[in-house]
GROMACS .gro file of C-alpha atoms in nm:
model
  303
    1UNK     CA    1   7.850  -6.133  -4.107
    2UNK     CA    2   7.656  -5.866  -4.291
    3UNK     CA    3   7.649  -5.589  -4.005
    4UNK     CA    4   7.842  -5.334  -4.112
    5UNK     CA    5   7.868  -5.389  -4.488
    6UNK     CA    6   7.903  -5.117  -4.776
    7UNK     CA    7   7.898  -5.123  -5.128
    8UNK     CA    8   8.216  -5.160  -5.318
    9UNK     CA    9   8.203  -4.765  -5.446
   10UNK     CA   10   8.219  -4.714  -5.019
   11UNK     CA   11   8.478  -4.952  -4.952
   12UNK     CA   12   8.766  -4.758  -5.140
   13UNK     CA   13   8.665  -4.429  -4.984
   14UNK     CA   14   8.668  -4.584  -4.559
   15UNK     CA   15   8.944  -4.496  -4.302
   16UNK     CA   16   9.052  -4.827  -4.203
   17UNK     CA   17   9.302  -4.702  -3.975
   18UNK     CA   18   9.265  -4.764  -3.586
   19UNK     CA   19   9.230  -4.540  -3.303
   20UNK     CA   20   9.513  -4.436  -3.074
   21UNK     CA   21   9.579  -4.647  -2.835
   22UNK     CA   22   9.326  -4.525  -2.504
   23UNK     CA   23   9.489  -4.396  -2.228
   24UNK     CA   24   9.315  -4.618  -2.003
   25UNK     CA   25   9.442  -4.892  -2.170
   26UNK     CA   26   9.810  -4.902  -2.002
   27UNK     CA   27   9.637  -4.876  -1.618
   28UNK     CA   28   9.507  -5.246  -1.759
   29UNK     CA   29   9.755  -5.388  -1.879
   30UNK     CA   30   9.954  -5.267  -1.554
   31UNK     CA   31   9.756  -5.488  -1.343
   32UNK     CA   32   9.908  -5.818  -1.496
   33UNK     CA   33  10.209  -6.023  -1.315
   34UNK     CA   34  10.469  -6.005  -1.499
   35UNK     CA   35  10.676  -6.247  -1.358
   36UNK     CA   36  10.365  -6.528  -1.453
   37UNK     CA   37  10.320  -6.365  -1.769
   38UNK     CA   38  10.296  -6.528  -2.097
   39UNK     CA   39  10.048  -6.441  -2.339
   40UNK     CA   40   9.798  -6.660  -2.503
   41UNK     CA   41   9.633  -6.591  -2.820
   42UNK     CA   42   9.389  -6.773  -3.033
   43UNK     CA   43   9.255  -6.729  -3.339
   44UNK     CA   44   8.999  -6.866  -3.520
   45UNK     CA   45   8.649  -6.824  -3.736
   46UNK     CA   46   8.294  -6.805  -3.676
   47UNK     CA   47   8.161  -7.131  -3.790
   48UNK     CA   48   8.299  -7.498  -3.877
   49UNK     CA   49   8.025  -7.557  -4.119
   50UNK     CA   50   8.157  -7.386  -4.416
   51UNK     CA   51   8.042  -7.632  -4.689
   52UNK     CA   52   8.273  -7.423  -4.912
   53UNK     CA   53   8.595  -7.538  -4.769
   54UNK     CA   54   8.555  -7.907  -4.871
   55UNK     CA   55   8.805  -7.940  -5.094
   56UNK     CA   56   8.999  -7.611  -4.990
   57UNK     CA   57   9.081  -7.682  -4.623
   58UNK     CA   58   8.865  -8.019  -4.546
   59UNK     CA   59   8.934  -8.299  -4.754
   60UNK     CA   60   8.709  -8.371  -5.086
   61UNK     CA   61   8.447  -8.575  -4.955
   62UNK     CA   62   8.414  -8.464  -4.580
   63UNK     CA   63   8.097  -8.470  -4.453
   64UNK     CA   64   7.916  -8.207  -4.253
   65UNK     CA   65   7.953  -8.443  -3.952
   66UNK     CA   66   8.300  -8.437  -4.029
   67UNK     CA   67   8.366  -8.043  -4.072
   68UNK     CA   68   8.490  -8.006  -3.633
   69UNK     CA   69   8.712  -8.274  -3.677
   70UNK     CA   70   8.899  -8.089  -3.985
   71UNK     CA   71   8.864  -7.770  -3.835
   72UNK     CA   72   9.065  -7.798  -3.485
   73UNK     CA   73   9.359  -7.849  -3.693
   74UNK     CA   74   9.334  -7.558  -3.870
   75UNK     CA   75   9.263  -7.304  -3.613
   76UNK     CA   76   9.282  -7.318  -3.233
   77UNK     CA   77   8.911  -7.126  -3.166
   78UNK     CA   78   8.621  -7.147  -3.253
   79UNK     CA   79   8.377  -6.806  -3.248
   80UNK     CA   80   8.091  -6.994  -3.125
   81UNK     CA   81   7.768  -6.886  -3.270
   82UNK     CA   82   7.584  -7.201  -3.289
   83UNK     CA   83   7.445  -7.144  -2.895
   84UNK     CA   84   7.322  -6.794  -2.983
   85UNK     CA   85   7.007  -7.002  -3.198
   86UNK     CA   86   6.951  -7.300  -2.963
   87UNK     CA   87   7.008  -7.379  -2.572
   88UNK     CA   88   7.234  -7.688  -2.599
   89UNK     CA   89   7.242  -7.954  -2.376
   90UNK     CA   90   7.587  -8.077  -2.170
   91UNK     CA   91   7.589  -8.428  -2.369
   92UNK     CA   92   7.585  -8.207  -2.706
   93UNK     CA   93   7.836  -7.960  -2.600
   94UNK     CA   94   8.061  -8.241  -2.477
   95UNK     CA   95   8.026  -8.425  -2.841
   96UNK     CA   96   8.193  -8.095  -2.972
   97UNK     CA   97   8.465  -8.024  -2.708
   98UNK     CA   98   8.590  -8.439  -2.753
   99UNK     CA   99   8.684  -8.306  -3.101
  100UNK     CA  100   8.945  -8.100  -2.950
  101UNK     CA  101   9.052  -8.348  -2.702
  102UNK     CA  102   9.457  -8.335  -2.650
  103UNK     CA  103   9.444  -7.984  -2.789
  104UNK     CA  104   9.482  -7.653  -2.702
  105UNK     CA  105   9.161  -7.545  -2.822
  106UNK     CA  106   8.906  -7.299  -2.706
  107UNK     CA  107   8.523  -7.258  -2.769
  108UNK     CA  108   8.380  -6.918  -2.802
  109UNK     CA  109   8.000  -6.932  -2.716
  110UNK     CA  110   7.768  -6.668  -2.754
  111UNK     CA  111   7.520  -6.605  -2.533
  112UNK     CA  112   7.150  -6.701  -2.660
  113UNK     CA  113   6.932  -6.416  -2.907
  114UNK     CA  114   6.646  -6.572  -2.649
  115UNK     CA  115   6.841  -6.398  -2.361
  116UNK     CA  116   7.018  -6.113  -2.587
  117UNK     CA  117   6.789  -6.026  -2.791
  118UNK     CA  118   6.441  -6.074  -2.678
  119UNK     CA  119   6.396  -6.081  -2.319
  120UNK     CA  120   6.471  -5.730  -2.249
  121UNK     CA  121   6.681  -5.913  -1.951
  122UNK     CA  122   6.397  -5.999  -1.742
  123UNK     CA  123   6.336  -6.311  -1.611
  124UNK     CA  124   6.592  -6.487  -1.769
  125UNK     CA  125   6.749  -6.661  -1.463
  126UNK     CA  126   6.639  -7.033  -1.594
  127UNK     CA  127   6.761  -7.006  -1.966
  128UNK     CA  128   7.061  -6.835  -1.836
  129UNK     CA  129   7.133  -7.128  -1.583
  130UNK     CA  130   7.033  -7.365  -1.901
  131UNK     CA  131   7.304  -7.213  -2.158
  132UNK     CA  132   7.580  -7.219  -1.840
  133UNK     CA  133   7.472  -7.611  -1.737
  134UNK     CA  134   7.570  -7.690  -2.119
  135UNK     CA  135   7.837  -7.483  -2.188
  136UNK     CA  136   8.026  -7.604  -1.856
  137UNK     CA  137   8.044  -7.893  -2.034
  138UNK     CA  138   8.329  -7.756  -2.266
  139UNK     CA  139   8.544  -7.775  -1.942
  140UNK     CA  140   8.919  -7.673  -2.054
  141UNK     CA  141   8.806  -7.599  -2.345
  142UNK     CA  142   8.556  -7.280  -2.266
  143UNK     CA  143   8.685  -6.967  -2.358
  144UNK     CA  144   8.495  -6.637  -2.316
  145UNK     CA  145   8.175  -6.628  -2.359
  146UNK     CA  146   8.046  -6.308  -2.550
  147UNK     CA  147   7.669  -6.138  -2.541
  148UNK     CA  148   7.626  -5.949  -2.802
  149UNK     CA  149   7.289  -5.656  -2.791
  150UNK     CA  150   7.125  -5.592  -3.082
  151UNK     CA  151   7.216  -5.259  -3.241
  152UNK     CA  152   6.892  -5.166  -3.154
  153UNK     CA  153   6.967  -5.195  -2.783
  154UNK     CA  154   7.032  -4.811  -2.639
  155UNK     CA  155   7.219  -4.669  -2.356
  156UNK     CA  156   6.866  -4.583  -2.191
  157UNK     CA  157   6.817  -4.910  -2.095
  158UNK     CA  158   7.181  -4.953  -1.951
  159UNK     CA  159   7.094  -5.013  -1.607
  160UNK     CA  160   6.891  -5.331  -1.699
  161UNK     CA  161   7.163  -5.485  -1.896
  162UNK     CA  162   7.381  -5.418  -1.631
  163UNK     CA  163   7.230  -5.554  -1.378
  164UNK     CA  164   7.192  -5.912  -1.593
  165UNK     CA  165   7.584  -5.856  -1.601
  166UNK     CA  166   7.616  -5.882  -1.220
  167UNK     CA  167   7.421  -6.175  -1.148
  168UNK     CA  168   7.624  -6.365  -1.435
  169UNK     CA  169   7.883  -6.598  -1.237
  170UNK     CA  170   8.255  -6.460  -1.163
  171UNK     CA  171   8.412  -6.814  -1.255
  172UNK     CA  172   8.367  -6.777  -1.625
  173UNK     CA  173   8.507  -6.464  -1.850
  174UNK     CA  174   8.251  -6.298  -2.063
  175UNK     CA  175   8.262  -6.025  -2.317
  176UNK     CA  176   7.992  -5.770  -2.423
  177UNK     CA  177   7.911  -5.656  -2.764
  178UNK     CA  178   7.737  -5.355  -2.790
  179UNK     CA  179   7.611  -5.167  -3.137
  180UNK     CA  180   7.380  -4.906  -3.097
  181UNK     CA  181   7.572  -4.557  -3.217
  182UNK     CA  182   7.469  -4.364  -2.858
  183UNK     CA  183   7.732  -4.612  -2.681
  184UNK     CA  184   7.994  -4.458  -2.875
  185UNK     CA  185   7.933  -4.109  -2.928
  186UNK     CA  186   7.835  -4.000  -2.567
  187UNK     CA  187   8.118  -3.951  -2.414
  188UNK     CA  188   8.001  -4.042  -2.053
  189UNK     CA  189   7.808  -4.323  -2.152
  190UNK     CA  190   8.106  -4.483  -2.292
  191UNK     CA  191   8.338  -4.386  -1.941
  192UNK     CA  192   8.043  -4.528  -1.717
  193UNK     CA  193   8.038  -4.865  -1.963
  194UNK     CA  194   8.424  -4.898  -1.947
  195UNK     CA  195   8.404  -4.836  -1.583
  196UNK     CA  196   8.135  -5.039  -1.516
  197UNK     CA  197   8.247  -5.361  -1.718
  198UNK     CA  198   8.616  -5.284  -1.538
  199UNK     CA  199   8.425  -5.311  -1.221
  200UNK     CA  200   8.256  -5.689  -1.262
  201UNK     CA  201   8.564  -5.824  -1.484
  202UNK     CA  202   8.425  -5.794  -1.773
  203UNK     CA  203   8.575  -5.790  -2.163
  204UNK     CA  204   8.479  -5.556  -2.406
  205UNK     CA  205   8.393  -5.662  -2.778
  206UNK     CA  206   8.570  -5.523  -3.052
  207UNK     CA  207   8.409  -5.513  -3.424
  208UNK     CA  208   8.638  -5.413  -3.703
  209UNK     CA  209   8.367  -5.347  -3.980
  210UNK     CA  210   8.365  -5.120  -4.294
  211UNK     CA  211   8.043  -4.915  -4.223
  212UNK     CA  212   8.112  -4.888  -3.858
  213UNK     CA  213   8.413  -4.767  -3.784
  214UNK     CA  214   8.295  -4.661  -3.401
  215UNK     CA  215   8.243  -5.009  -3.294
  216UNK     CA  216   8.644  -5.046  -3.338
  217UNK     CA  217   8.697  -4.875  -3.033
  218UNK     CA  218   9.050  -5.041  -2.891
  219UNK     CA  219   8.874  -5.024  -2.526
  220UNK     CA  220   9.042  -5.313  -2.274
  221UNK     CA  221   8.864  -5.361  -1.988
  222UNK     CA  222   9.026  -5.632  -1.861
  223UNK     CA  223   9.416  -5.745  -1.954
  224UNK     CA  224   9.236  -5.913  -2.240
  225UNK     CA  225   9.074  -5.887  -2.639
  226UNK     CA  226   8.823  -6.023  -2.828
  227UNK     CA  227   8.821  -5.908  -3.147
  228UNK     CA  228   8.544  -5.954  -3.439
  229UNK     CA  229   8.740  -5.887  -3.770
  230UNK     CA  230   8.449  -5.828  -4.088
  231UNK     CA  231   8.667  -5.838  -4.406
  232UNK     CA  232   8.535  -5.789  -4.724
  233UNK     CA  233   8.625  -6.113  -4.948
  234UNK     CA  234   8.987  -6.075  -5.026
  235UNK     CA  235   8.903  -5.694  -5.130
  236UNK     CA  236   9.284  -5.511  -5.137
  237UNK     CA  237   9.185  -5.384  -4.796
  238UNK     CA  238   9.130  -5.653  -4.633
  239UNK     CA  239   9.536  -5.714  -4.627
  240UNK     CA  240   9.651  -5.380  -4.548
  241UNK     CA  241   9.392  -5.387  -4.247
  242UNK     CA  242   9.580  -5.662  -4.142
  243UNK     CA  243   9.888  -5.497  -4.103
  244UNK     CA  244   9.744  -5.298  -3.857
  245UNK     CA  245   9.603  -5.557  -3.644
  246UNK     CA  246   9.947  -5.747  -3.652
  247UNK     CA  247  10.112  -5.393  -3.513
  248UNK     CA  248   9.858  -5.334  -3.262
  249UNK     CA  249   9.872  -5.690  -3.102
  250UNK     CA  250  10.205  -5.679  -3.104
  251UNK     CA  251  10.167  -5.384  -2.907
  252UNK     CA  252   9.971  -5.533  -2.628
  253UNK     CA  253  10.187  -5.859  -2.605
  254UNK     CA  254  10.504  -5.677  -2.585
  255UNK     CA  255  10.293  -5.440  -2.250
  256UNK     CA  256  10.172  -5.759  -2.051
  257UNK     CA  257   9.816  -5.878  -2.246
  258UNK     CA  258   9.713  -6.189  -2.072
  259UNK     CA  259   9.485  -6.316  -2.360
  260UNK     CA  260   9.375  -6.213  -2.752
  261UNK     CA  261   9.098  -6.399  -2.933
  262UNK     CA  262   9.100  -6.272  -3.266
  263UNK     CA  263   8.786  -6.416  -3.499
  264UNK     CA  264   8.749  -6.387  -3.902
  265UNK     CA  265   8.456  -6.327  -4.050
  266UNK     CA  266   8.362  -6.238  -4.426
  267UNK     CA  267   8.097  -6.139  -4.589
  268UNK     CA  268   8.148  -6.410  -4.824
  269UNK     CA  269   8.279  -6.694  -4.584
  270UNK     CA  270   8.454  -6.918  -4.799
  271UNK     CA  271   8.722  -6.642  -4.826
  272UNK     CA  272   8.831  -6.644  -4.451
  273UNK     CA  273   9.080  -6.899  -4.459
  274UNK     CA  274   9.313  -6.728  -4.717
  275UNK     CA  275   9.319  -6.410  -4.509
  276UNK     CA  276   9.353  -6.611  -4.191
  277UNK     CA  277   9.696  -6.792  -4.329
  278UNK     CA  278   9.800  -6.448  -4.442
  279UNK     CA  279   9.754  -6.285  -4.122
  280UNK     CA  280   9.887  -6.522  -3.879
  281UNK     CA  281  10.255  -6.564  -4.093
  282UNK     CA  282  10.255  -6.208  -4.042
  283UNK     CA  283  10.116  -6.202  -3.651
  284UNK     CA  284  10.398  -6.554  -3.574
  285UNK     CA  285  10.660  -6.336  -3.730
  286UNK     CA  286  10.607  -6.056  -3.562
  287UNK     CA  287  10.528  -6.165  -3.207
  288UNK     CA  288  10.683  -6.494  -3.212
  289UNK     CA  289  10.408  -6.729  -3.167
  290UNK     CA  290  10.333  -7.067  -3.378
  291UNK     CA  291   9.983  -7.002  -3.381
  292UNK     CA  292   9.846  -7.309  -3.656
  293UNK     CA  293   9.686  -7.198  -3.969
  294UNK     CA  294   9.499  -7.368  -4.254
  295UNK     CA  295   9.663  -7.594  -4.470
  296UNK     CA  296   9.527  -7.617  -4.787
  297UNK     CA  297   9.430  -7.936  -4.963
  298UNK     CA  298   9.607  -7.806  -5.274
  299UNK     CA  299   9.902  -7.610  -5.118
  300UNK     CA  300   9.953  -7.246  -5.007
  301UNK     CA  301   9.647  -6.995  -5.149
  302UNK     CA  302   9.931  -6.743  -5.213
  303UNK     CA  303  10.112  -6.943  -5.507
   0.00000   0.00000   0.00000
C-alpha cells in the first residue's frame, strides 16, 4: 500500500503513538452481552499472491494457483482486495472460500473502485446487487465487507455517500474507509459520521500509516475493528508500533469487543509475514488467543 508513505529522513521524525482512547468508545463497547461474550479476532494480509513468499512461507515450487491453499494456514483472513478491480461471479468466489473449507477463516472483500470510486454513488443499484450475489457465495466464510472513498472524496458530498450506506442490506457487516483530511479535522463532520455510521450499524476503518497520522483515529462505531496496519519494511518502527497495537487490543478485549480484524500491509510486501509472526506472539501472549501465524519454510525469521 503506498498511501501514506514518507521518505526514510520522515520516518524517524513521525509520532507513531495512538490517540487516547475516545470517550465514545466505552458507550460501544457497553452495548455487548457479556454473558455471550467471547471475542473473535482475525488477522491476516492483503493479498495471497505474494510471489515473494515462495520459498519463505509457501513451499519452493508453489504455483500461483497454489498460493490460497498455502495461505489459510498461515493466517485466518484474508483483506480482500481482489473484488475492488473486478465484479466476481458466485462460482469464482465459491472456488476461493472451498480453500478454507473446515476452517475458521474469513474473507475481507472490498467493495468495487466501479462503485467506490467512480460512480459518485448514483445508479449503482445493479453492480451493487452483482458484487453482493458473488460475495454471498463466501457463506461462513464472509467477513466485513469494507468501502473504501478515495481520498479525494470530501465531506460535501456526505449526504450522497450516505444515502448508498442505507440502502446497503442490514444482514451483512460493512466498514467505511474514508481519507480526505476535512473528515478528520472538522470537528462536527467527524460527530455526524460517527453518529451516522452508529445509526445504520456500521464499522469504521482504521489506517495506521506514516504520513497520515489522522486516519488512525481509534473511532468504534460498532463493538467491532478493522484495522489497516501500513508498516514500513521491517524499518525499527515498525516493531515498536506494534507494541502499541498489542496494548490497545488488549484493551478492547479485556472491555467486551465482539470482533478485531487486524490486516498487514507493507510497502514492500514480501516483508509482512515477519512482522505478522512478531506481532501475533506478542498479541497470543498478551490476550490469550492462539491466533496461527506463518511458519516459515526455513524456521523462525527471528533466528
Amino acid at each position: 500500500m503506498e498511501f501514506g508513505r514518507v521518505s526514510l529522513v520522515e520516518l524517524e521524525n513521525v509520532d507513531f503513538s495512538l490517540p487516547v482512547e475516545p470517550a465514545g468508545n466505552s458507550m460501544i463497547l457497553k452495548t455487548v452481552r457479556k454473558e455471550t461474550y467471547k471475542p473473535e479476532v482475525y488477522f491476516g494480509c492483503a493479498k495471497w499472491g505474494r510471489k515473494e513468499w515462495v520459498g519463505k512461507i509457501y513451499p519452493k515450487g508453489t504455483k500461483e494457483s497454489e498460493f490460497l491453499d498455502h495461505y489459510v494456514h498461515h493466517y485466518n483472513a484474508i483483506e480482500l482486495n481482489a473484488t475492488h478491480y473486478k465484479i466476481n461471479t458466485a462460482k469464482e468466489i465459491k472456488r476461493w472460500a472451498d480453500k478454507a473449507k473446515g476452517l475458521d477463516f474469513k474473507f475481507c472483500p472490498k467493495v468495487p473502485q466501479l462503485i467506490s470510486h467512480y460512480s459518485s454513488f448514483k445508479n449503482t443499484d445493479q453492480i451493487t446487487s452483482s458484487f453482493l450475489e458473488g460475495i454471498l457465495a463466501f457463506e461462513n466464510h464472509l467477513g466485513p465487507v469494507f468501502l473504501q472513498v478515495s481520498d479525494k472524496y470530501t465531506p460535501a458530498r456526505r449526504d450522497v455517500l450516505y444515502s448508498y450506506l442505507k440502502s446497503l442490506p442490514t444482514d451483512v457487516q460493512f466498514f467505511l474507509e474514508v481519507r480526505h483530511p476535512d473528515w478528520f479535522s472538522d470537528h462536527a463532520i467527524m460527530k455526524e459520521l460517527l453518529q451516522t455510521l452508529t445509526e445504520l450499524n456500521v464499522g469504521f476503518v482504521i489506517t495506521d500509516t506514516a504520513g497520515r497520522r489522522d486516519c488512525a483515529h481509534m473511532h468504534l462505531t460498532i463493538p467491532k475493528a478493522f484495522i489497516r496496519y501500513v508498516g514500513n519494511s521491517l524499518h525499527p518502527t515498525d516493531y515498536t508500533r506494534t507494541t502499541e497495537w498489542v496494548n490497545r487490543m488488549k484493551y478492547w478485549v479485556d472491555n467486551g469487543i465482539e470482533e478485531i480484524y487486524f490486516f498487514m500491509h507493507m510497502h514492500d510486501e514480501a516483508t509482512s509475514p515477519e512482522l505478522t509472526v512478531y506481532m501475533v506472539d506478542k498479541l497470543n501472549a498478551a490476550c490469550g488467543l492462539h491466533l496461527i501465524k506463518p511458519k516459515f519454510e526455513n524456521g523462525d525469521p527471528r533466528f
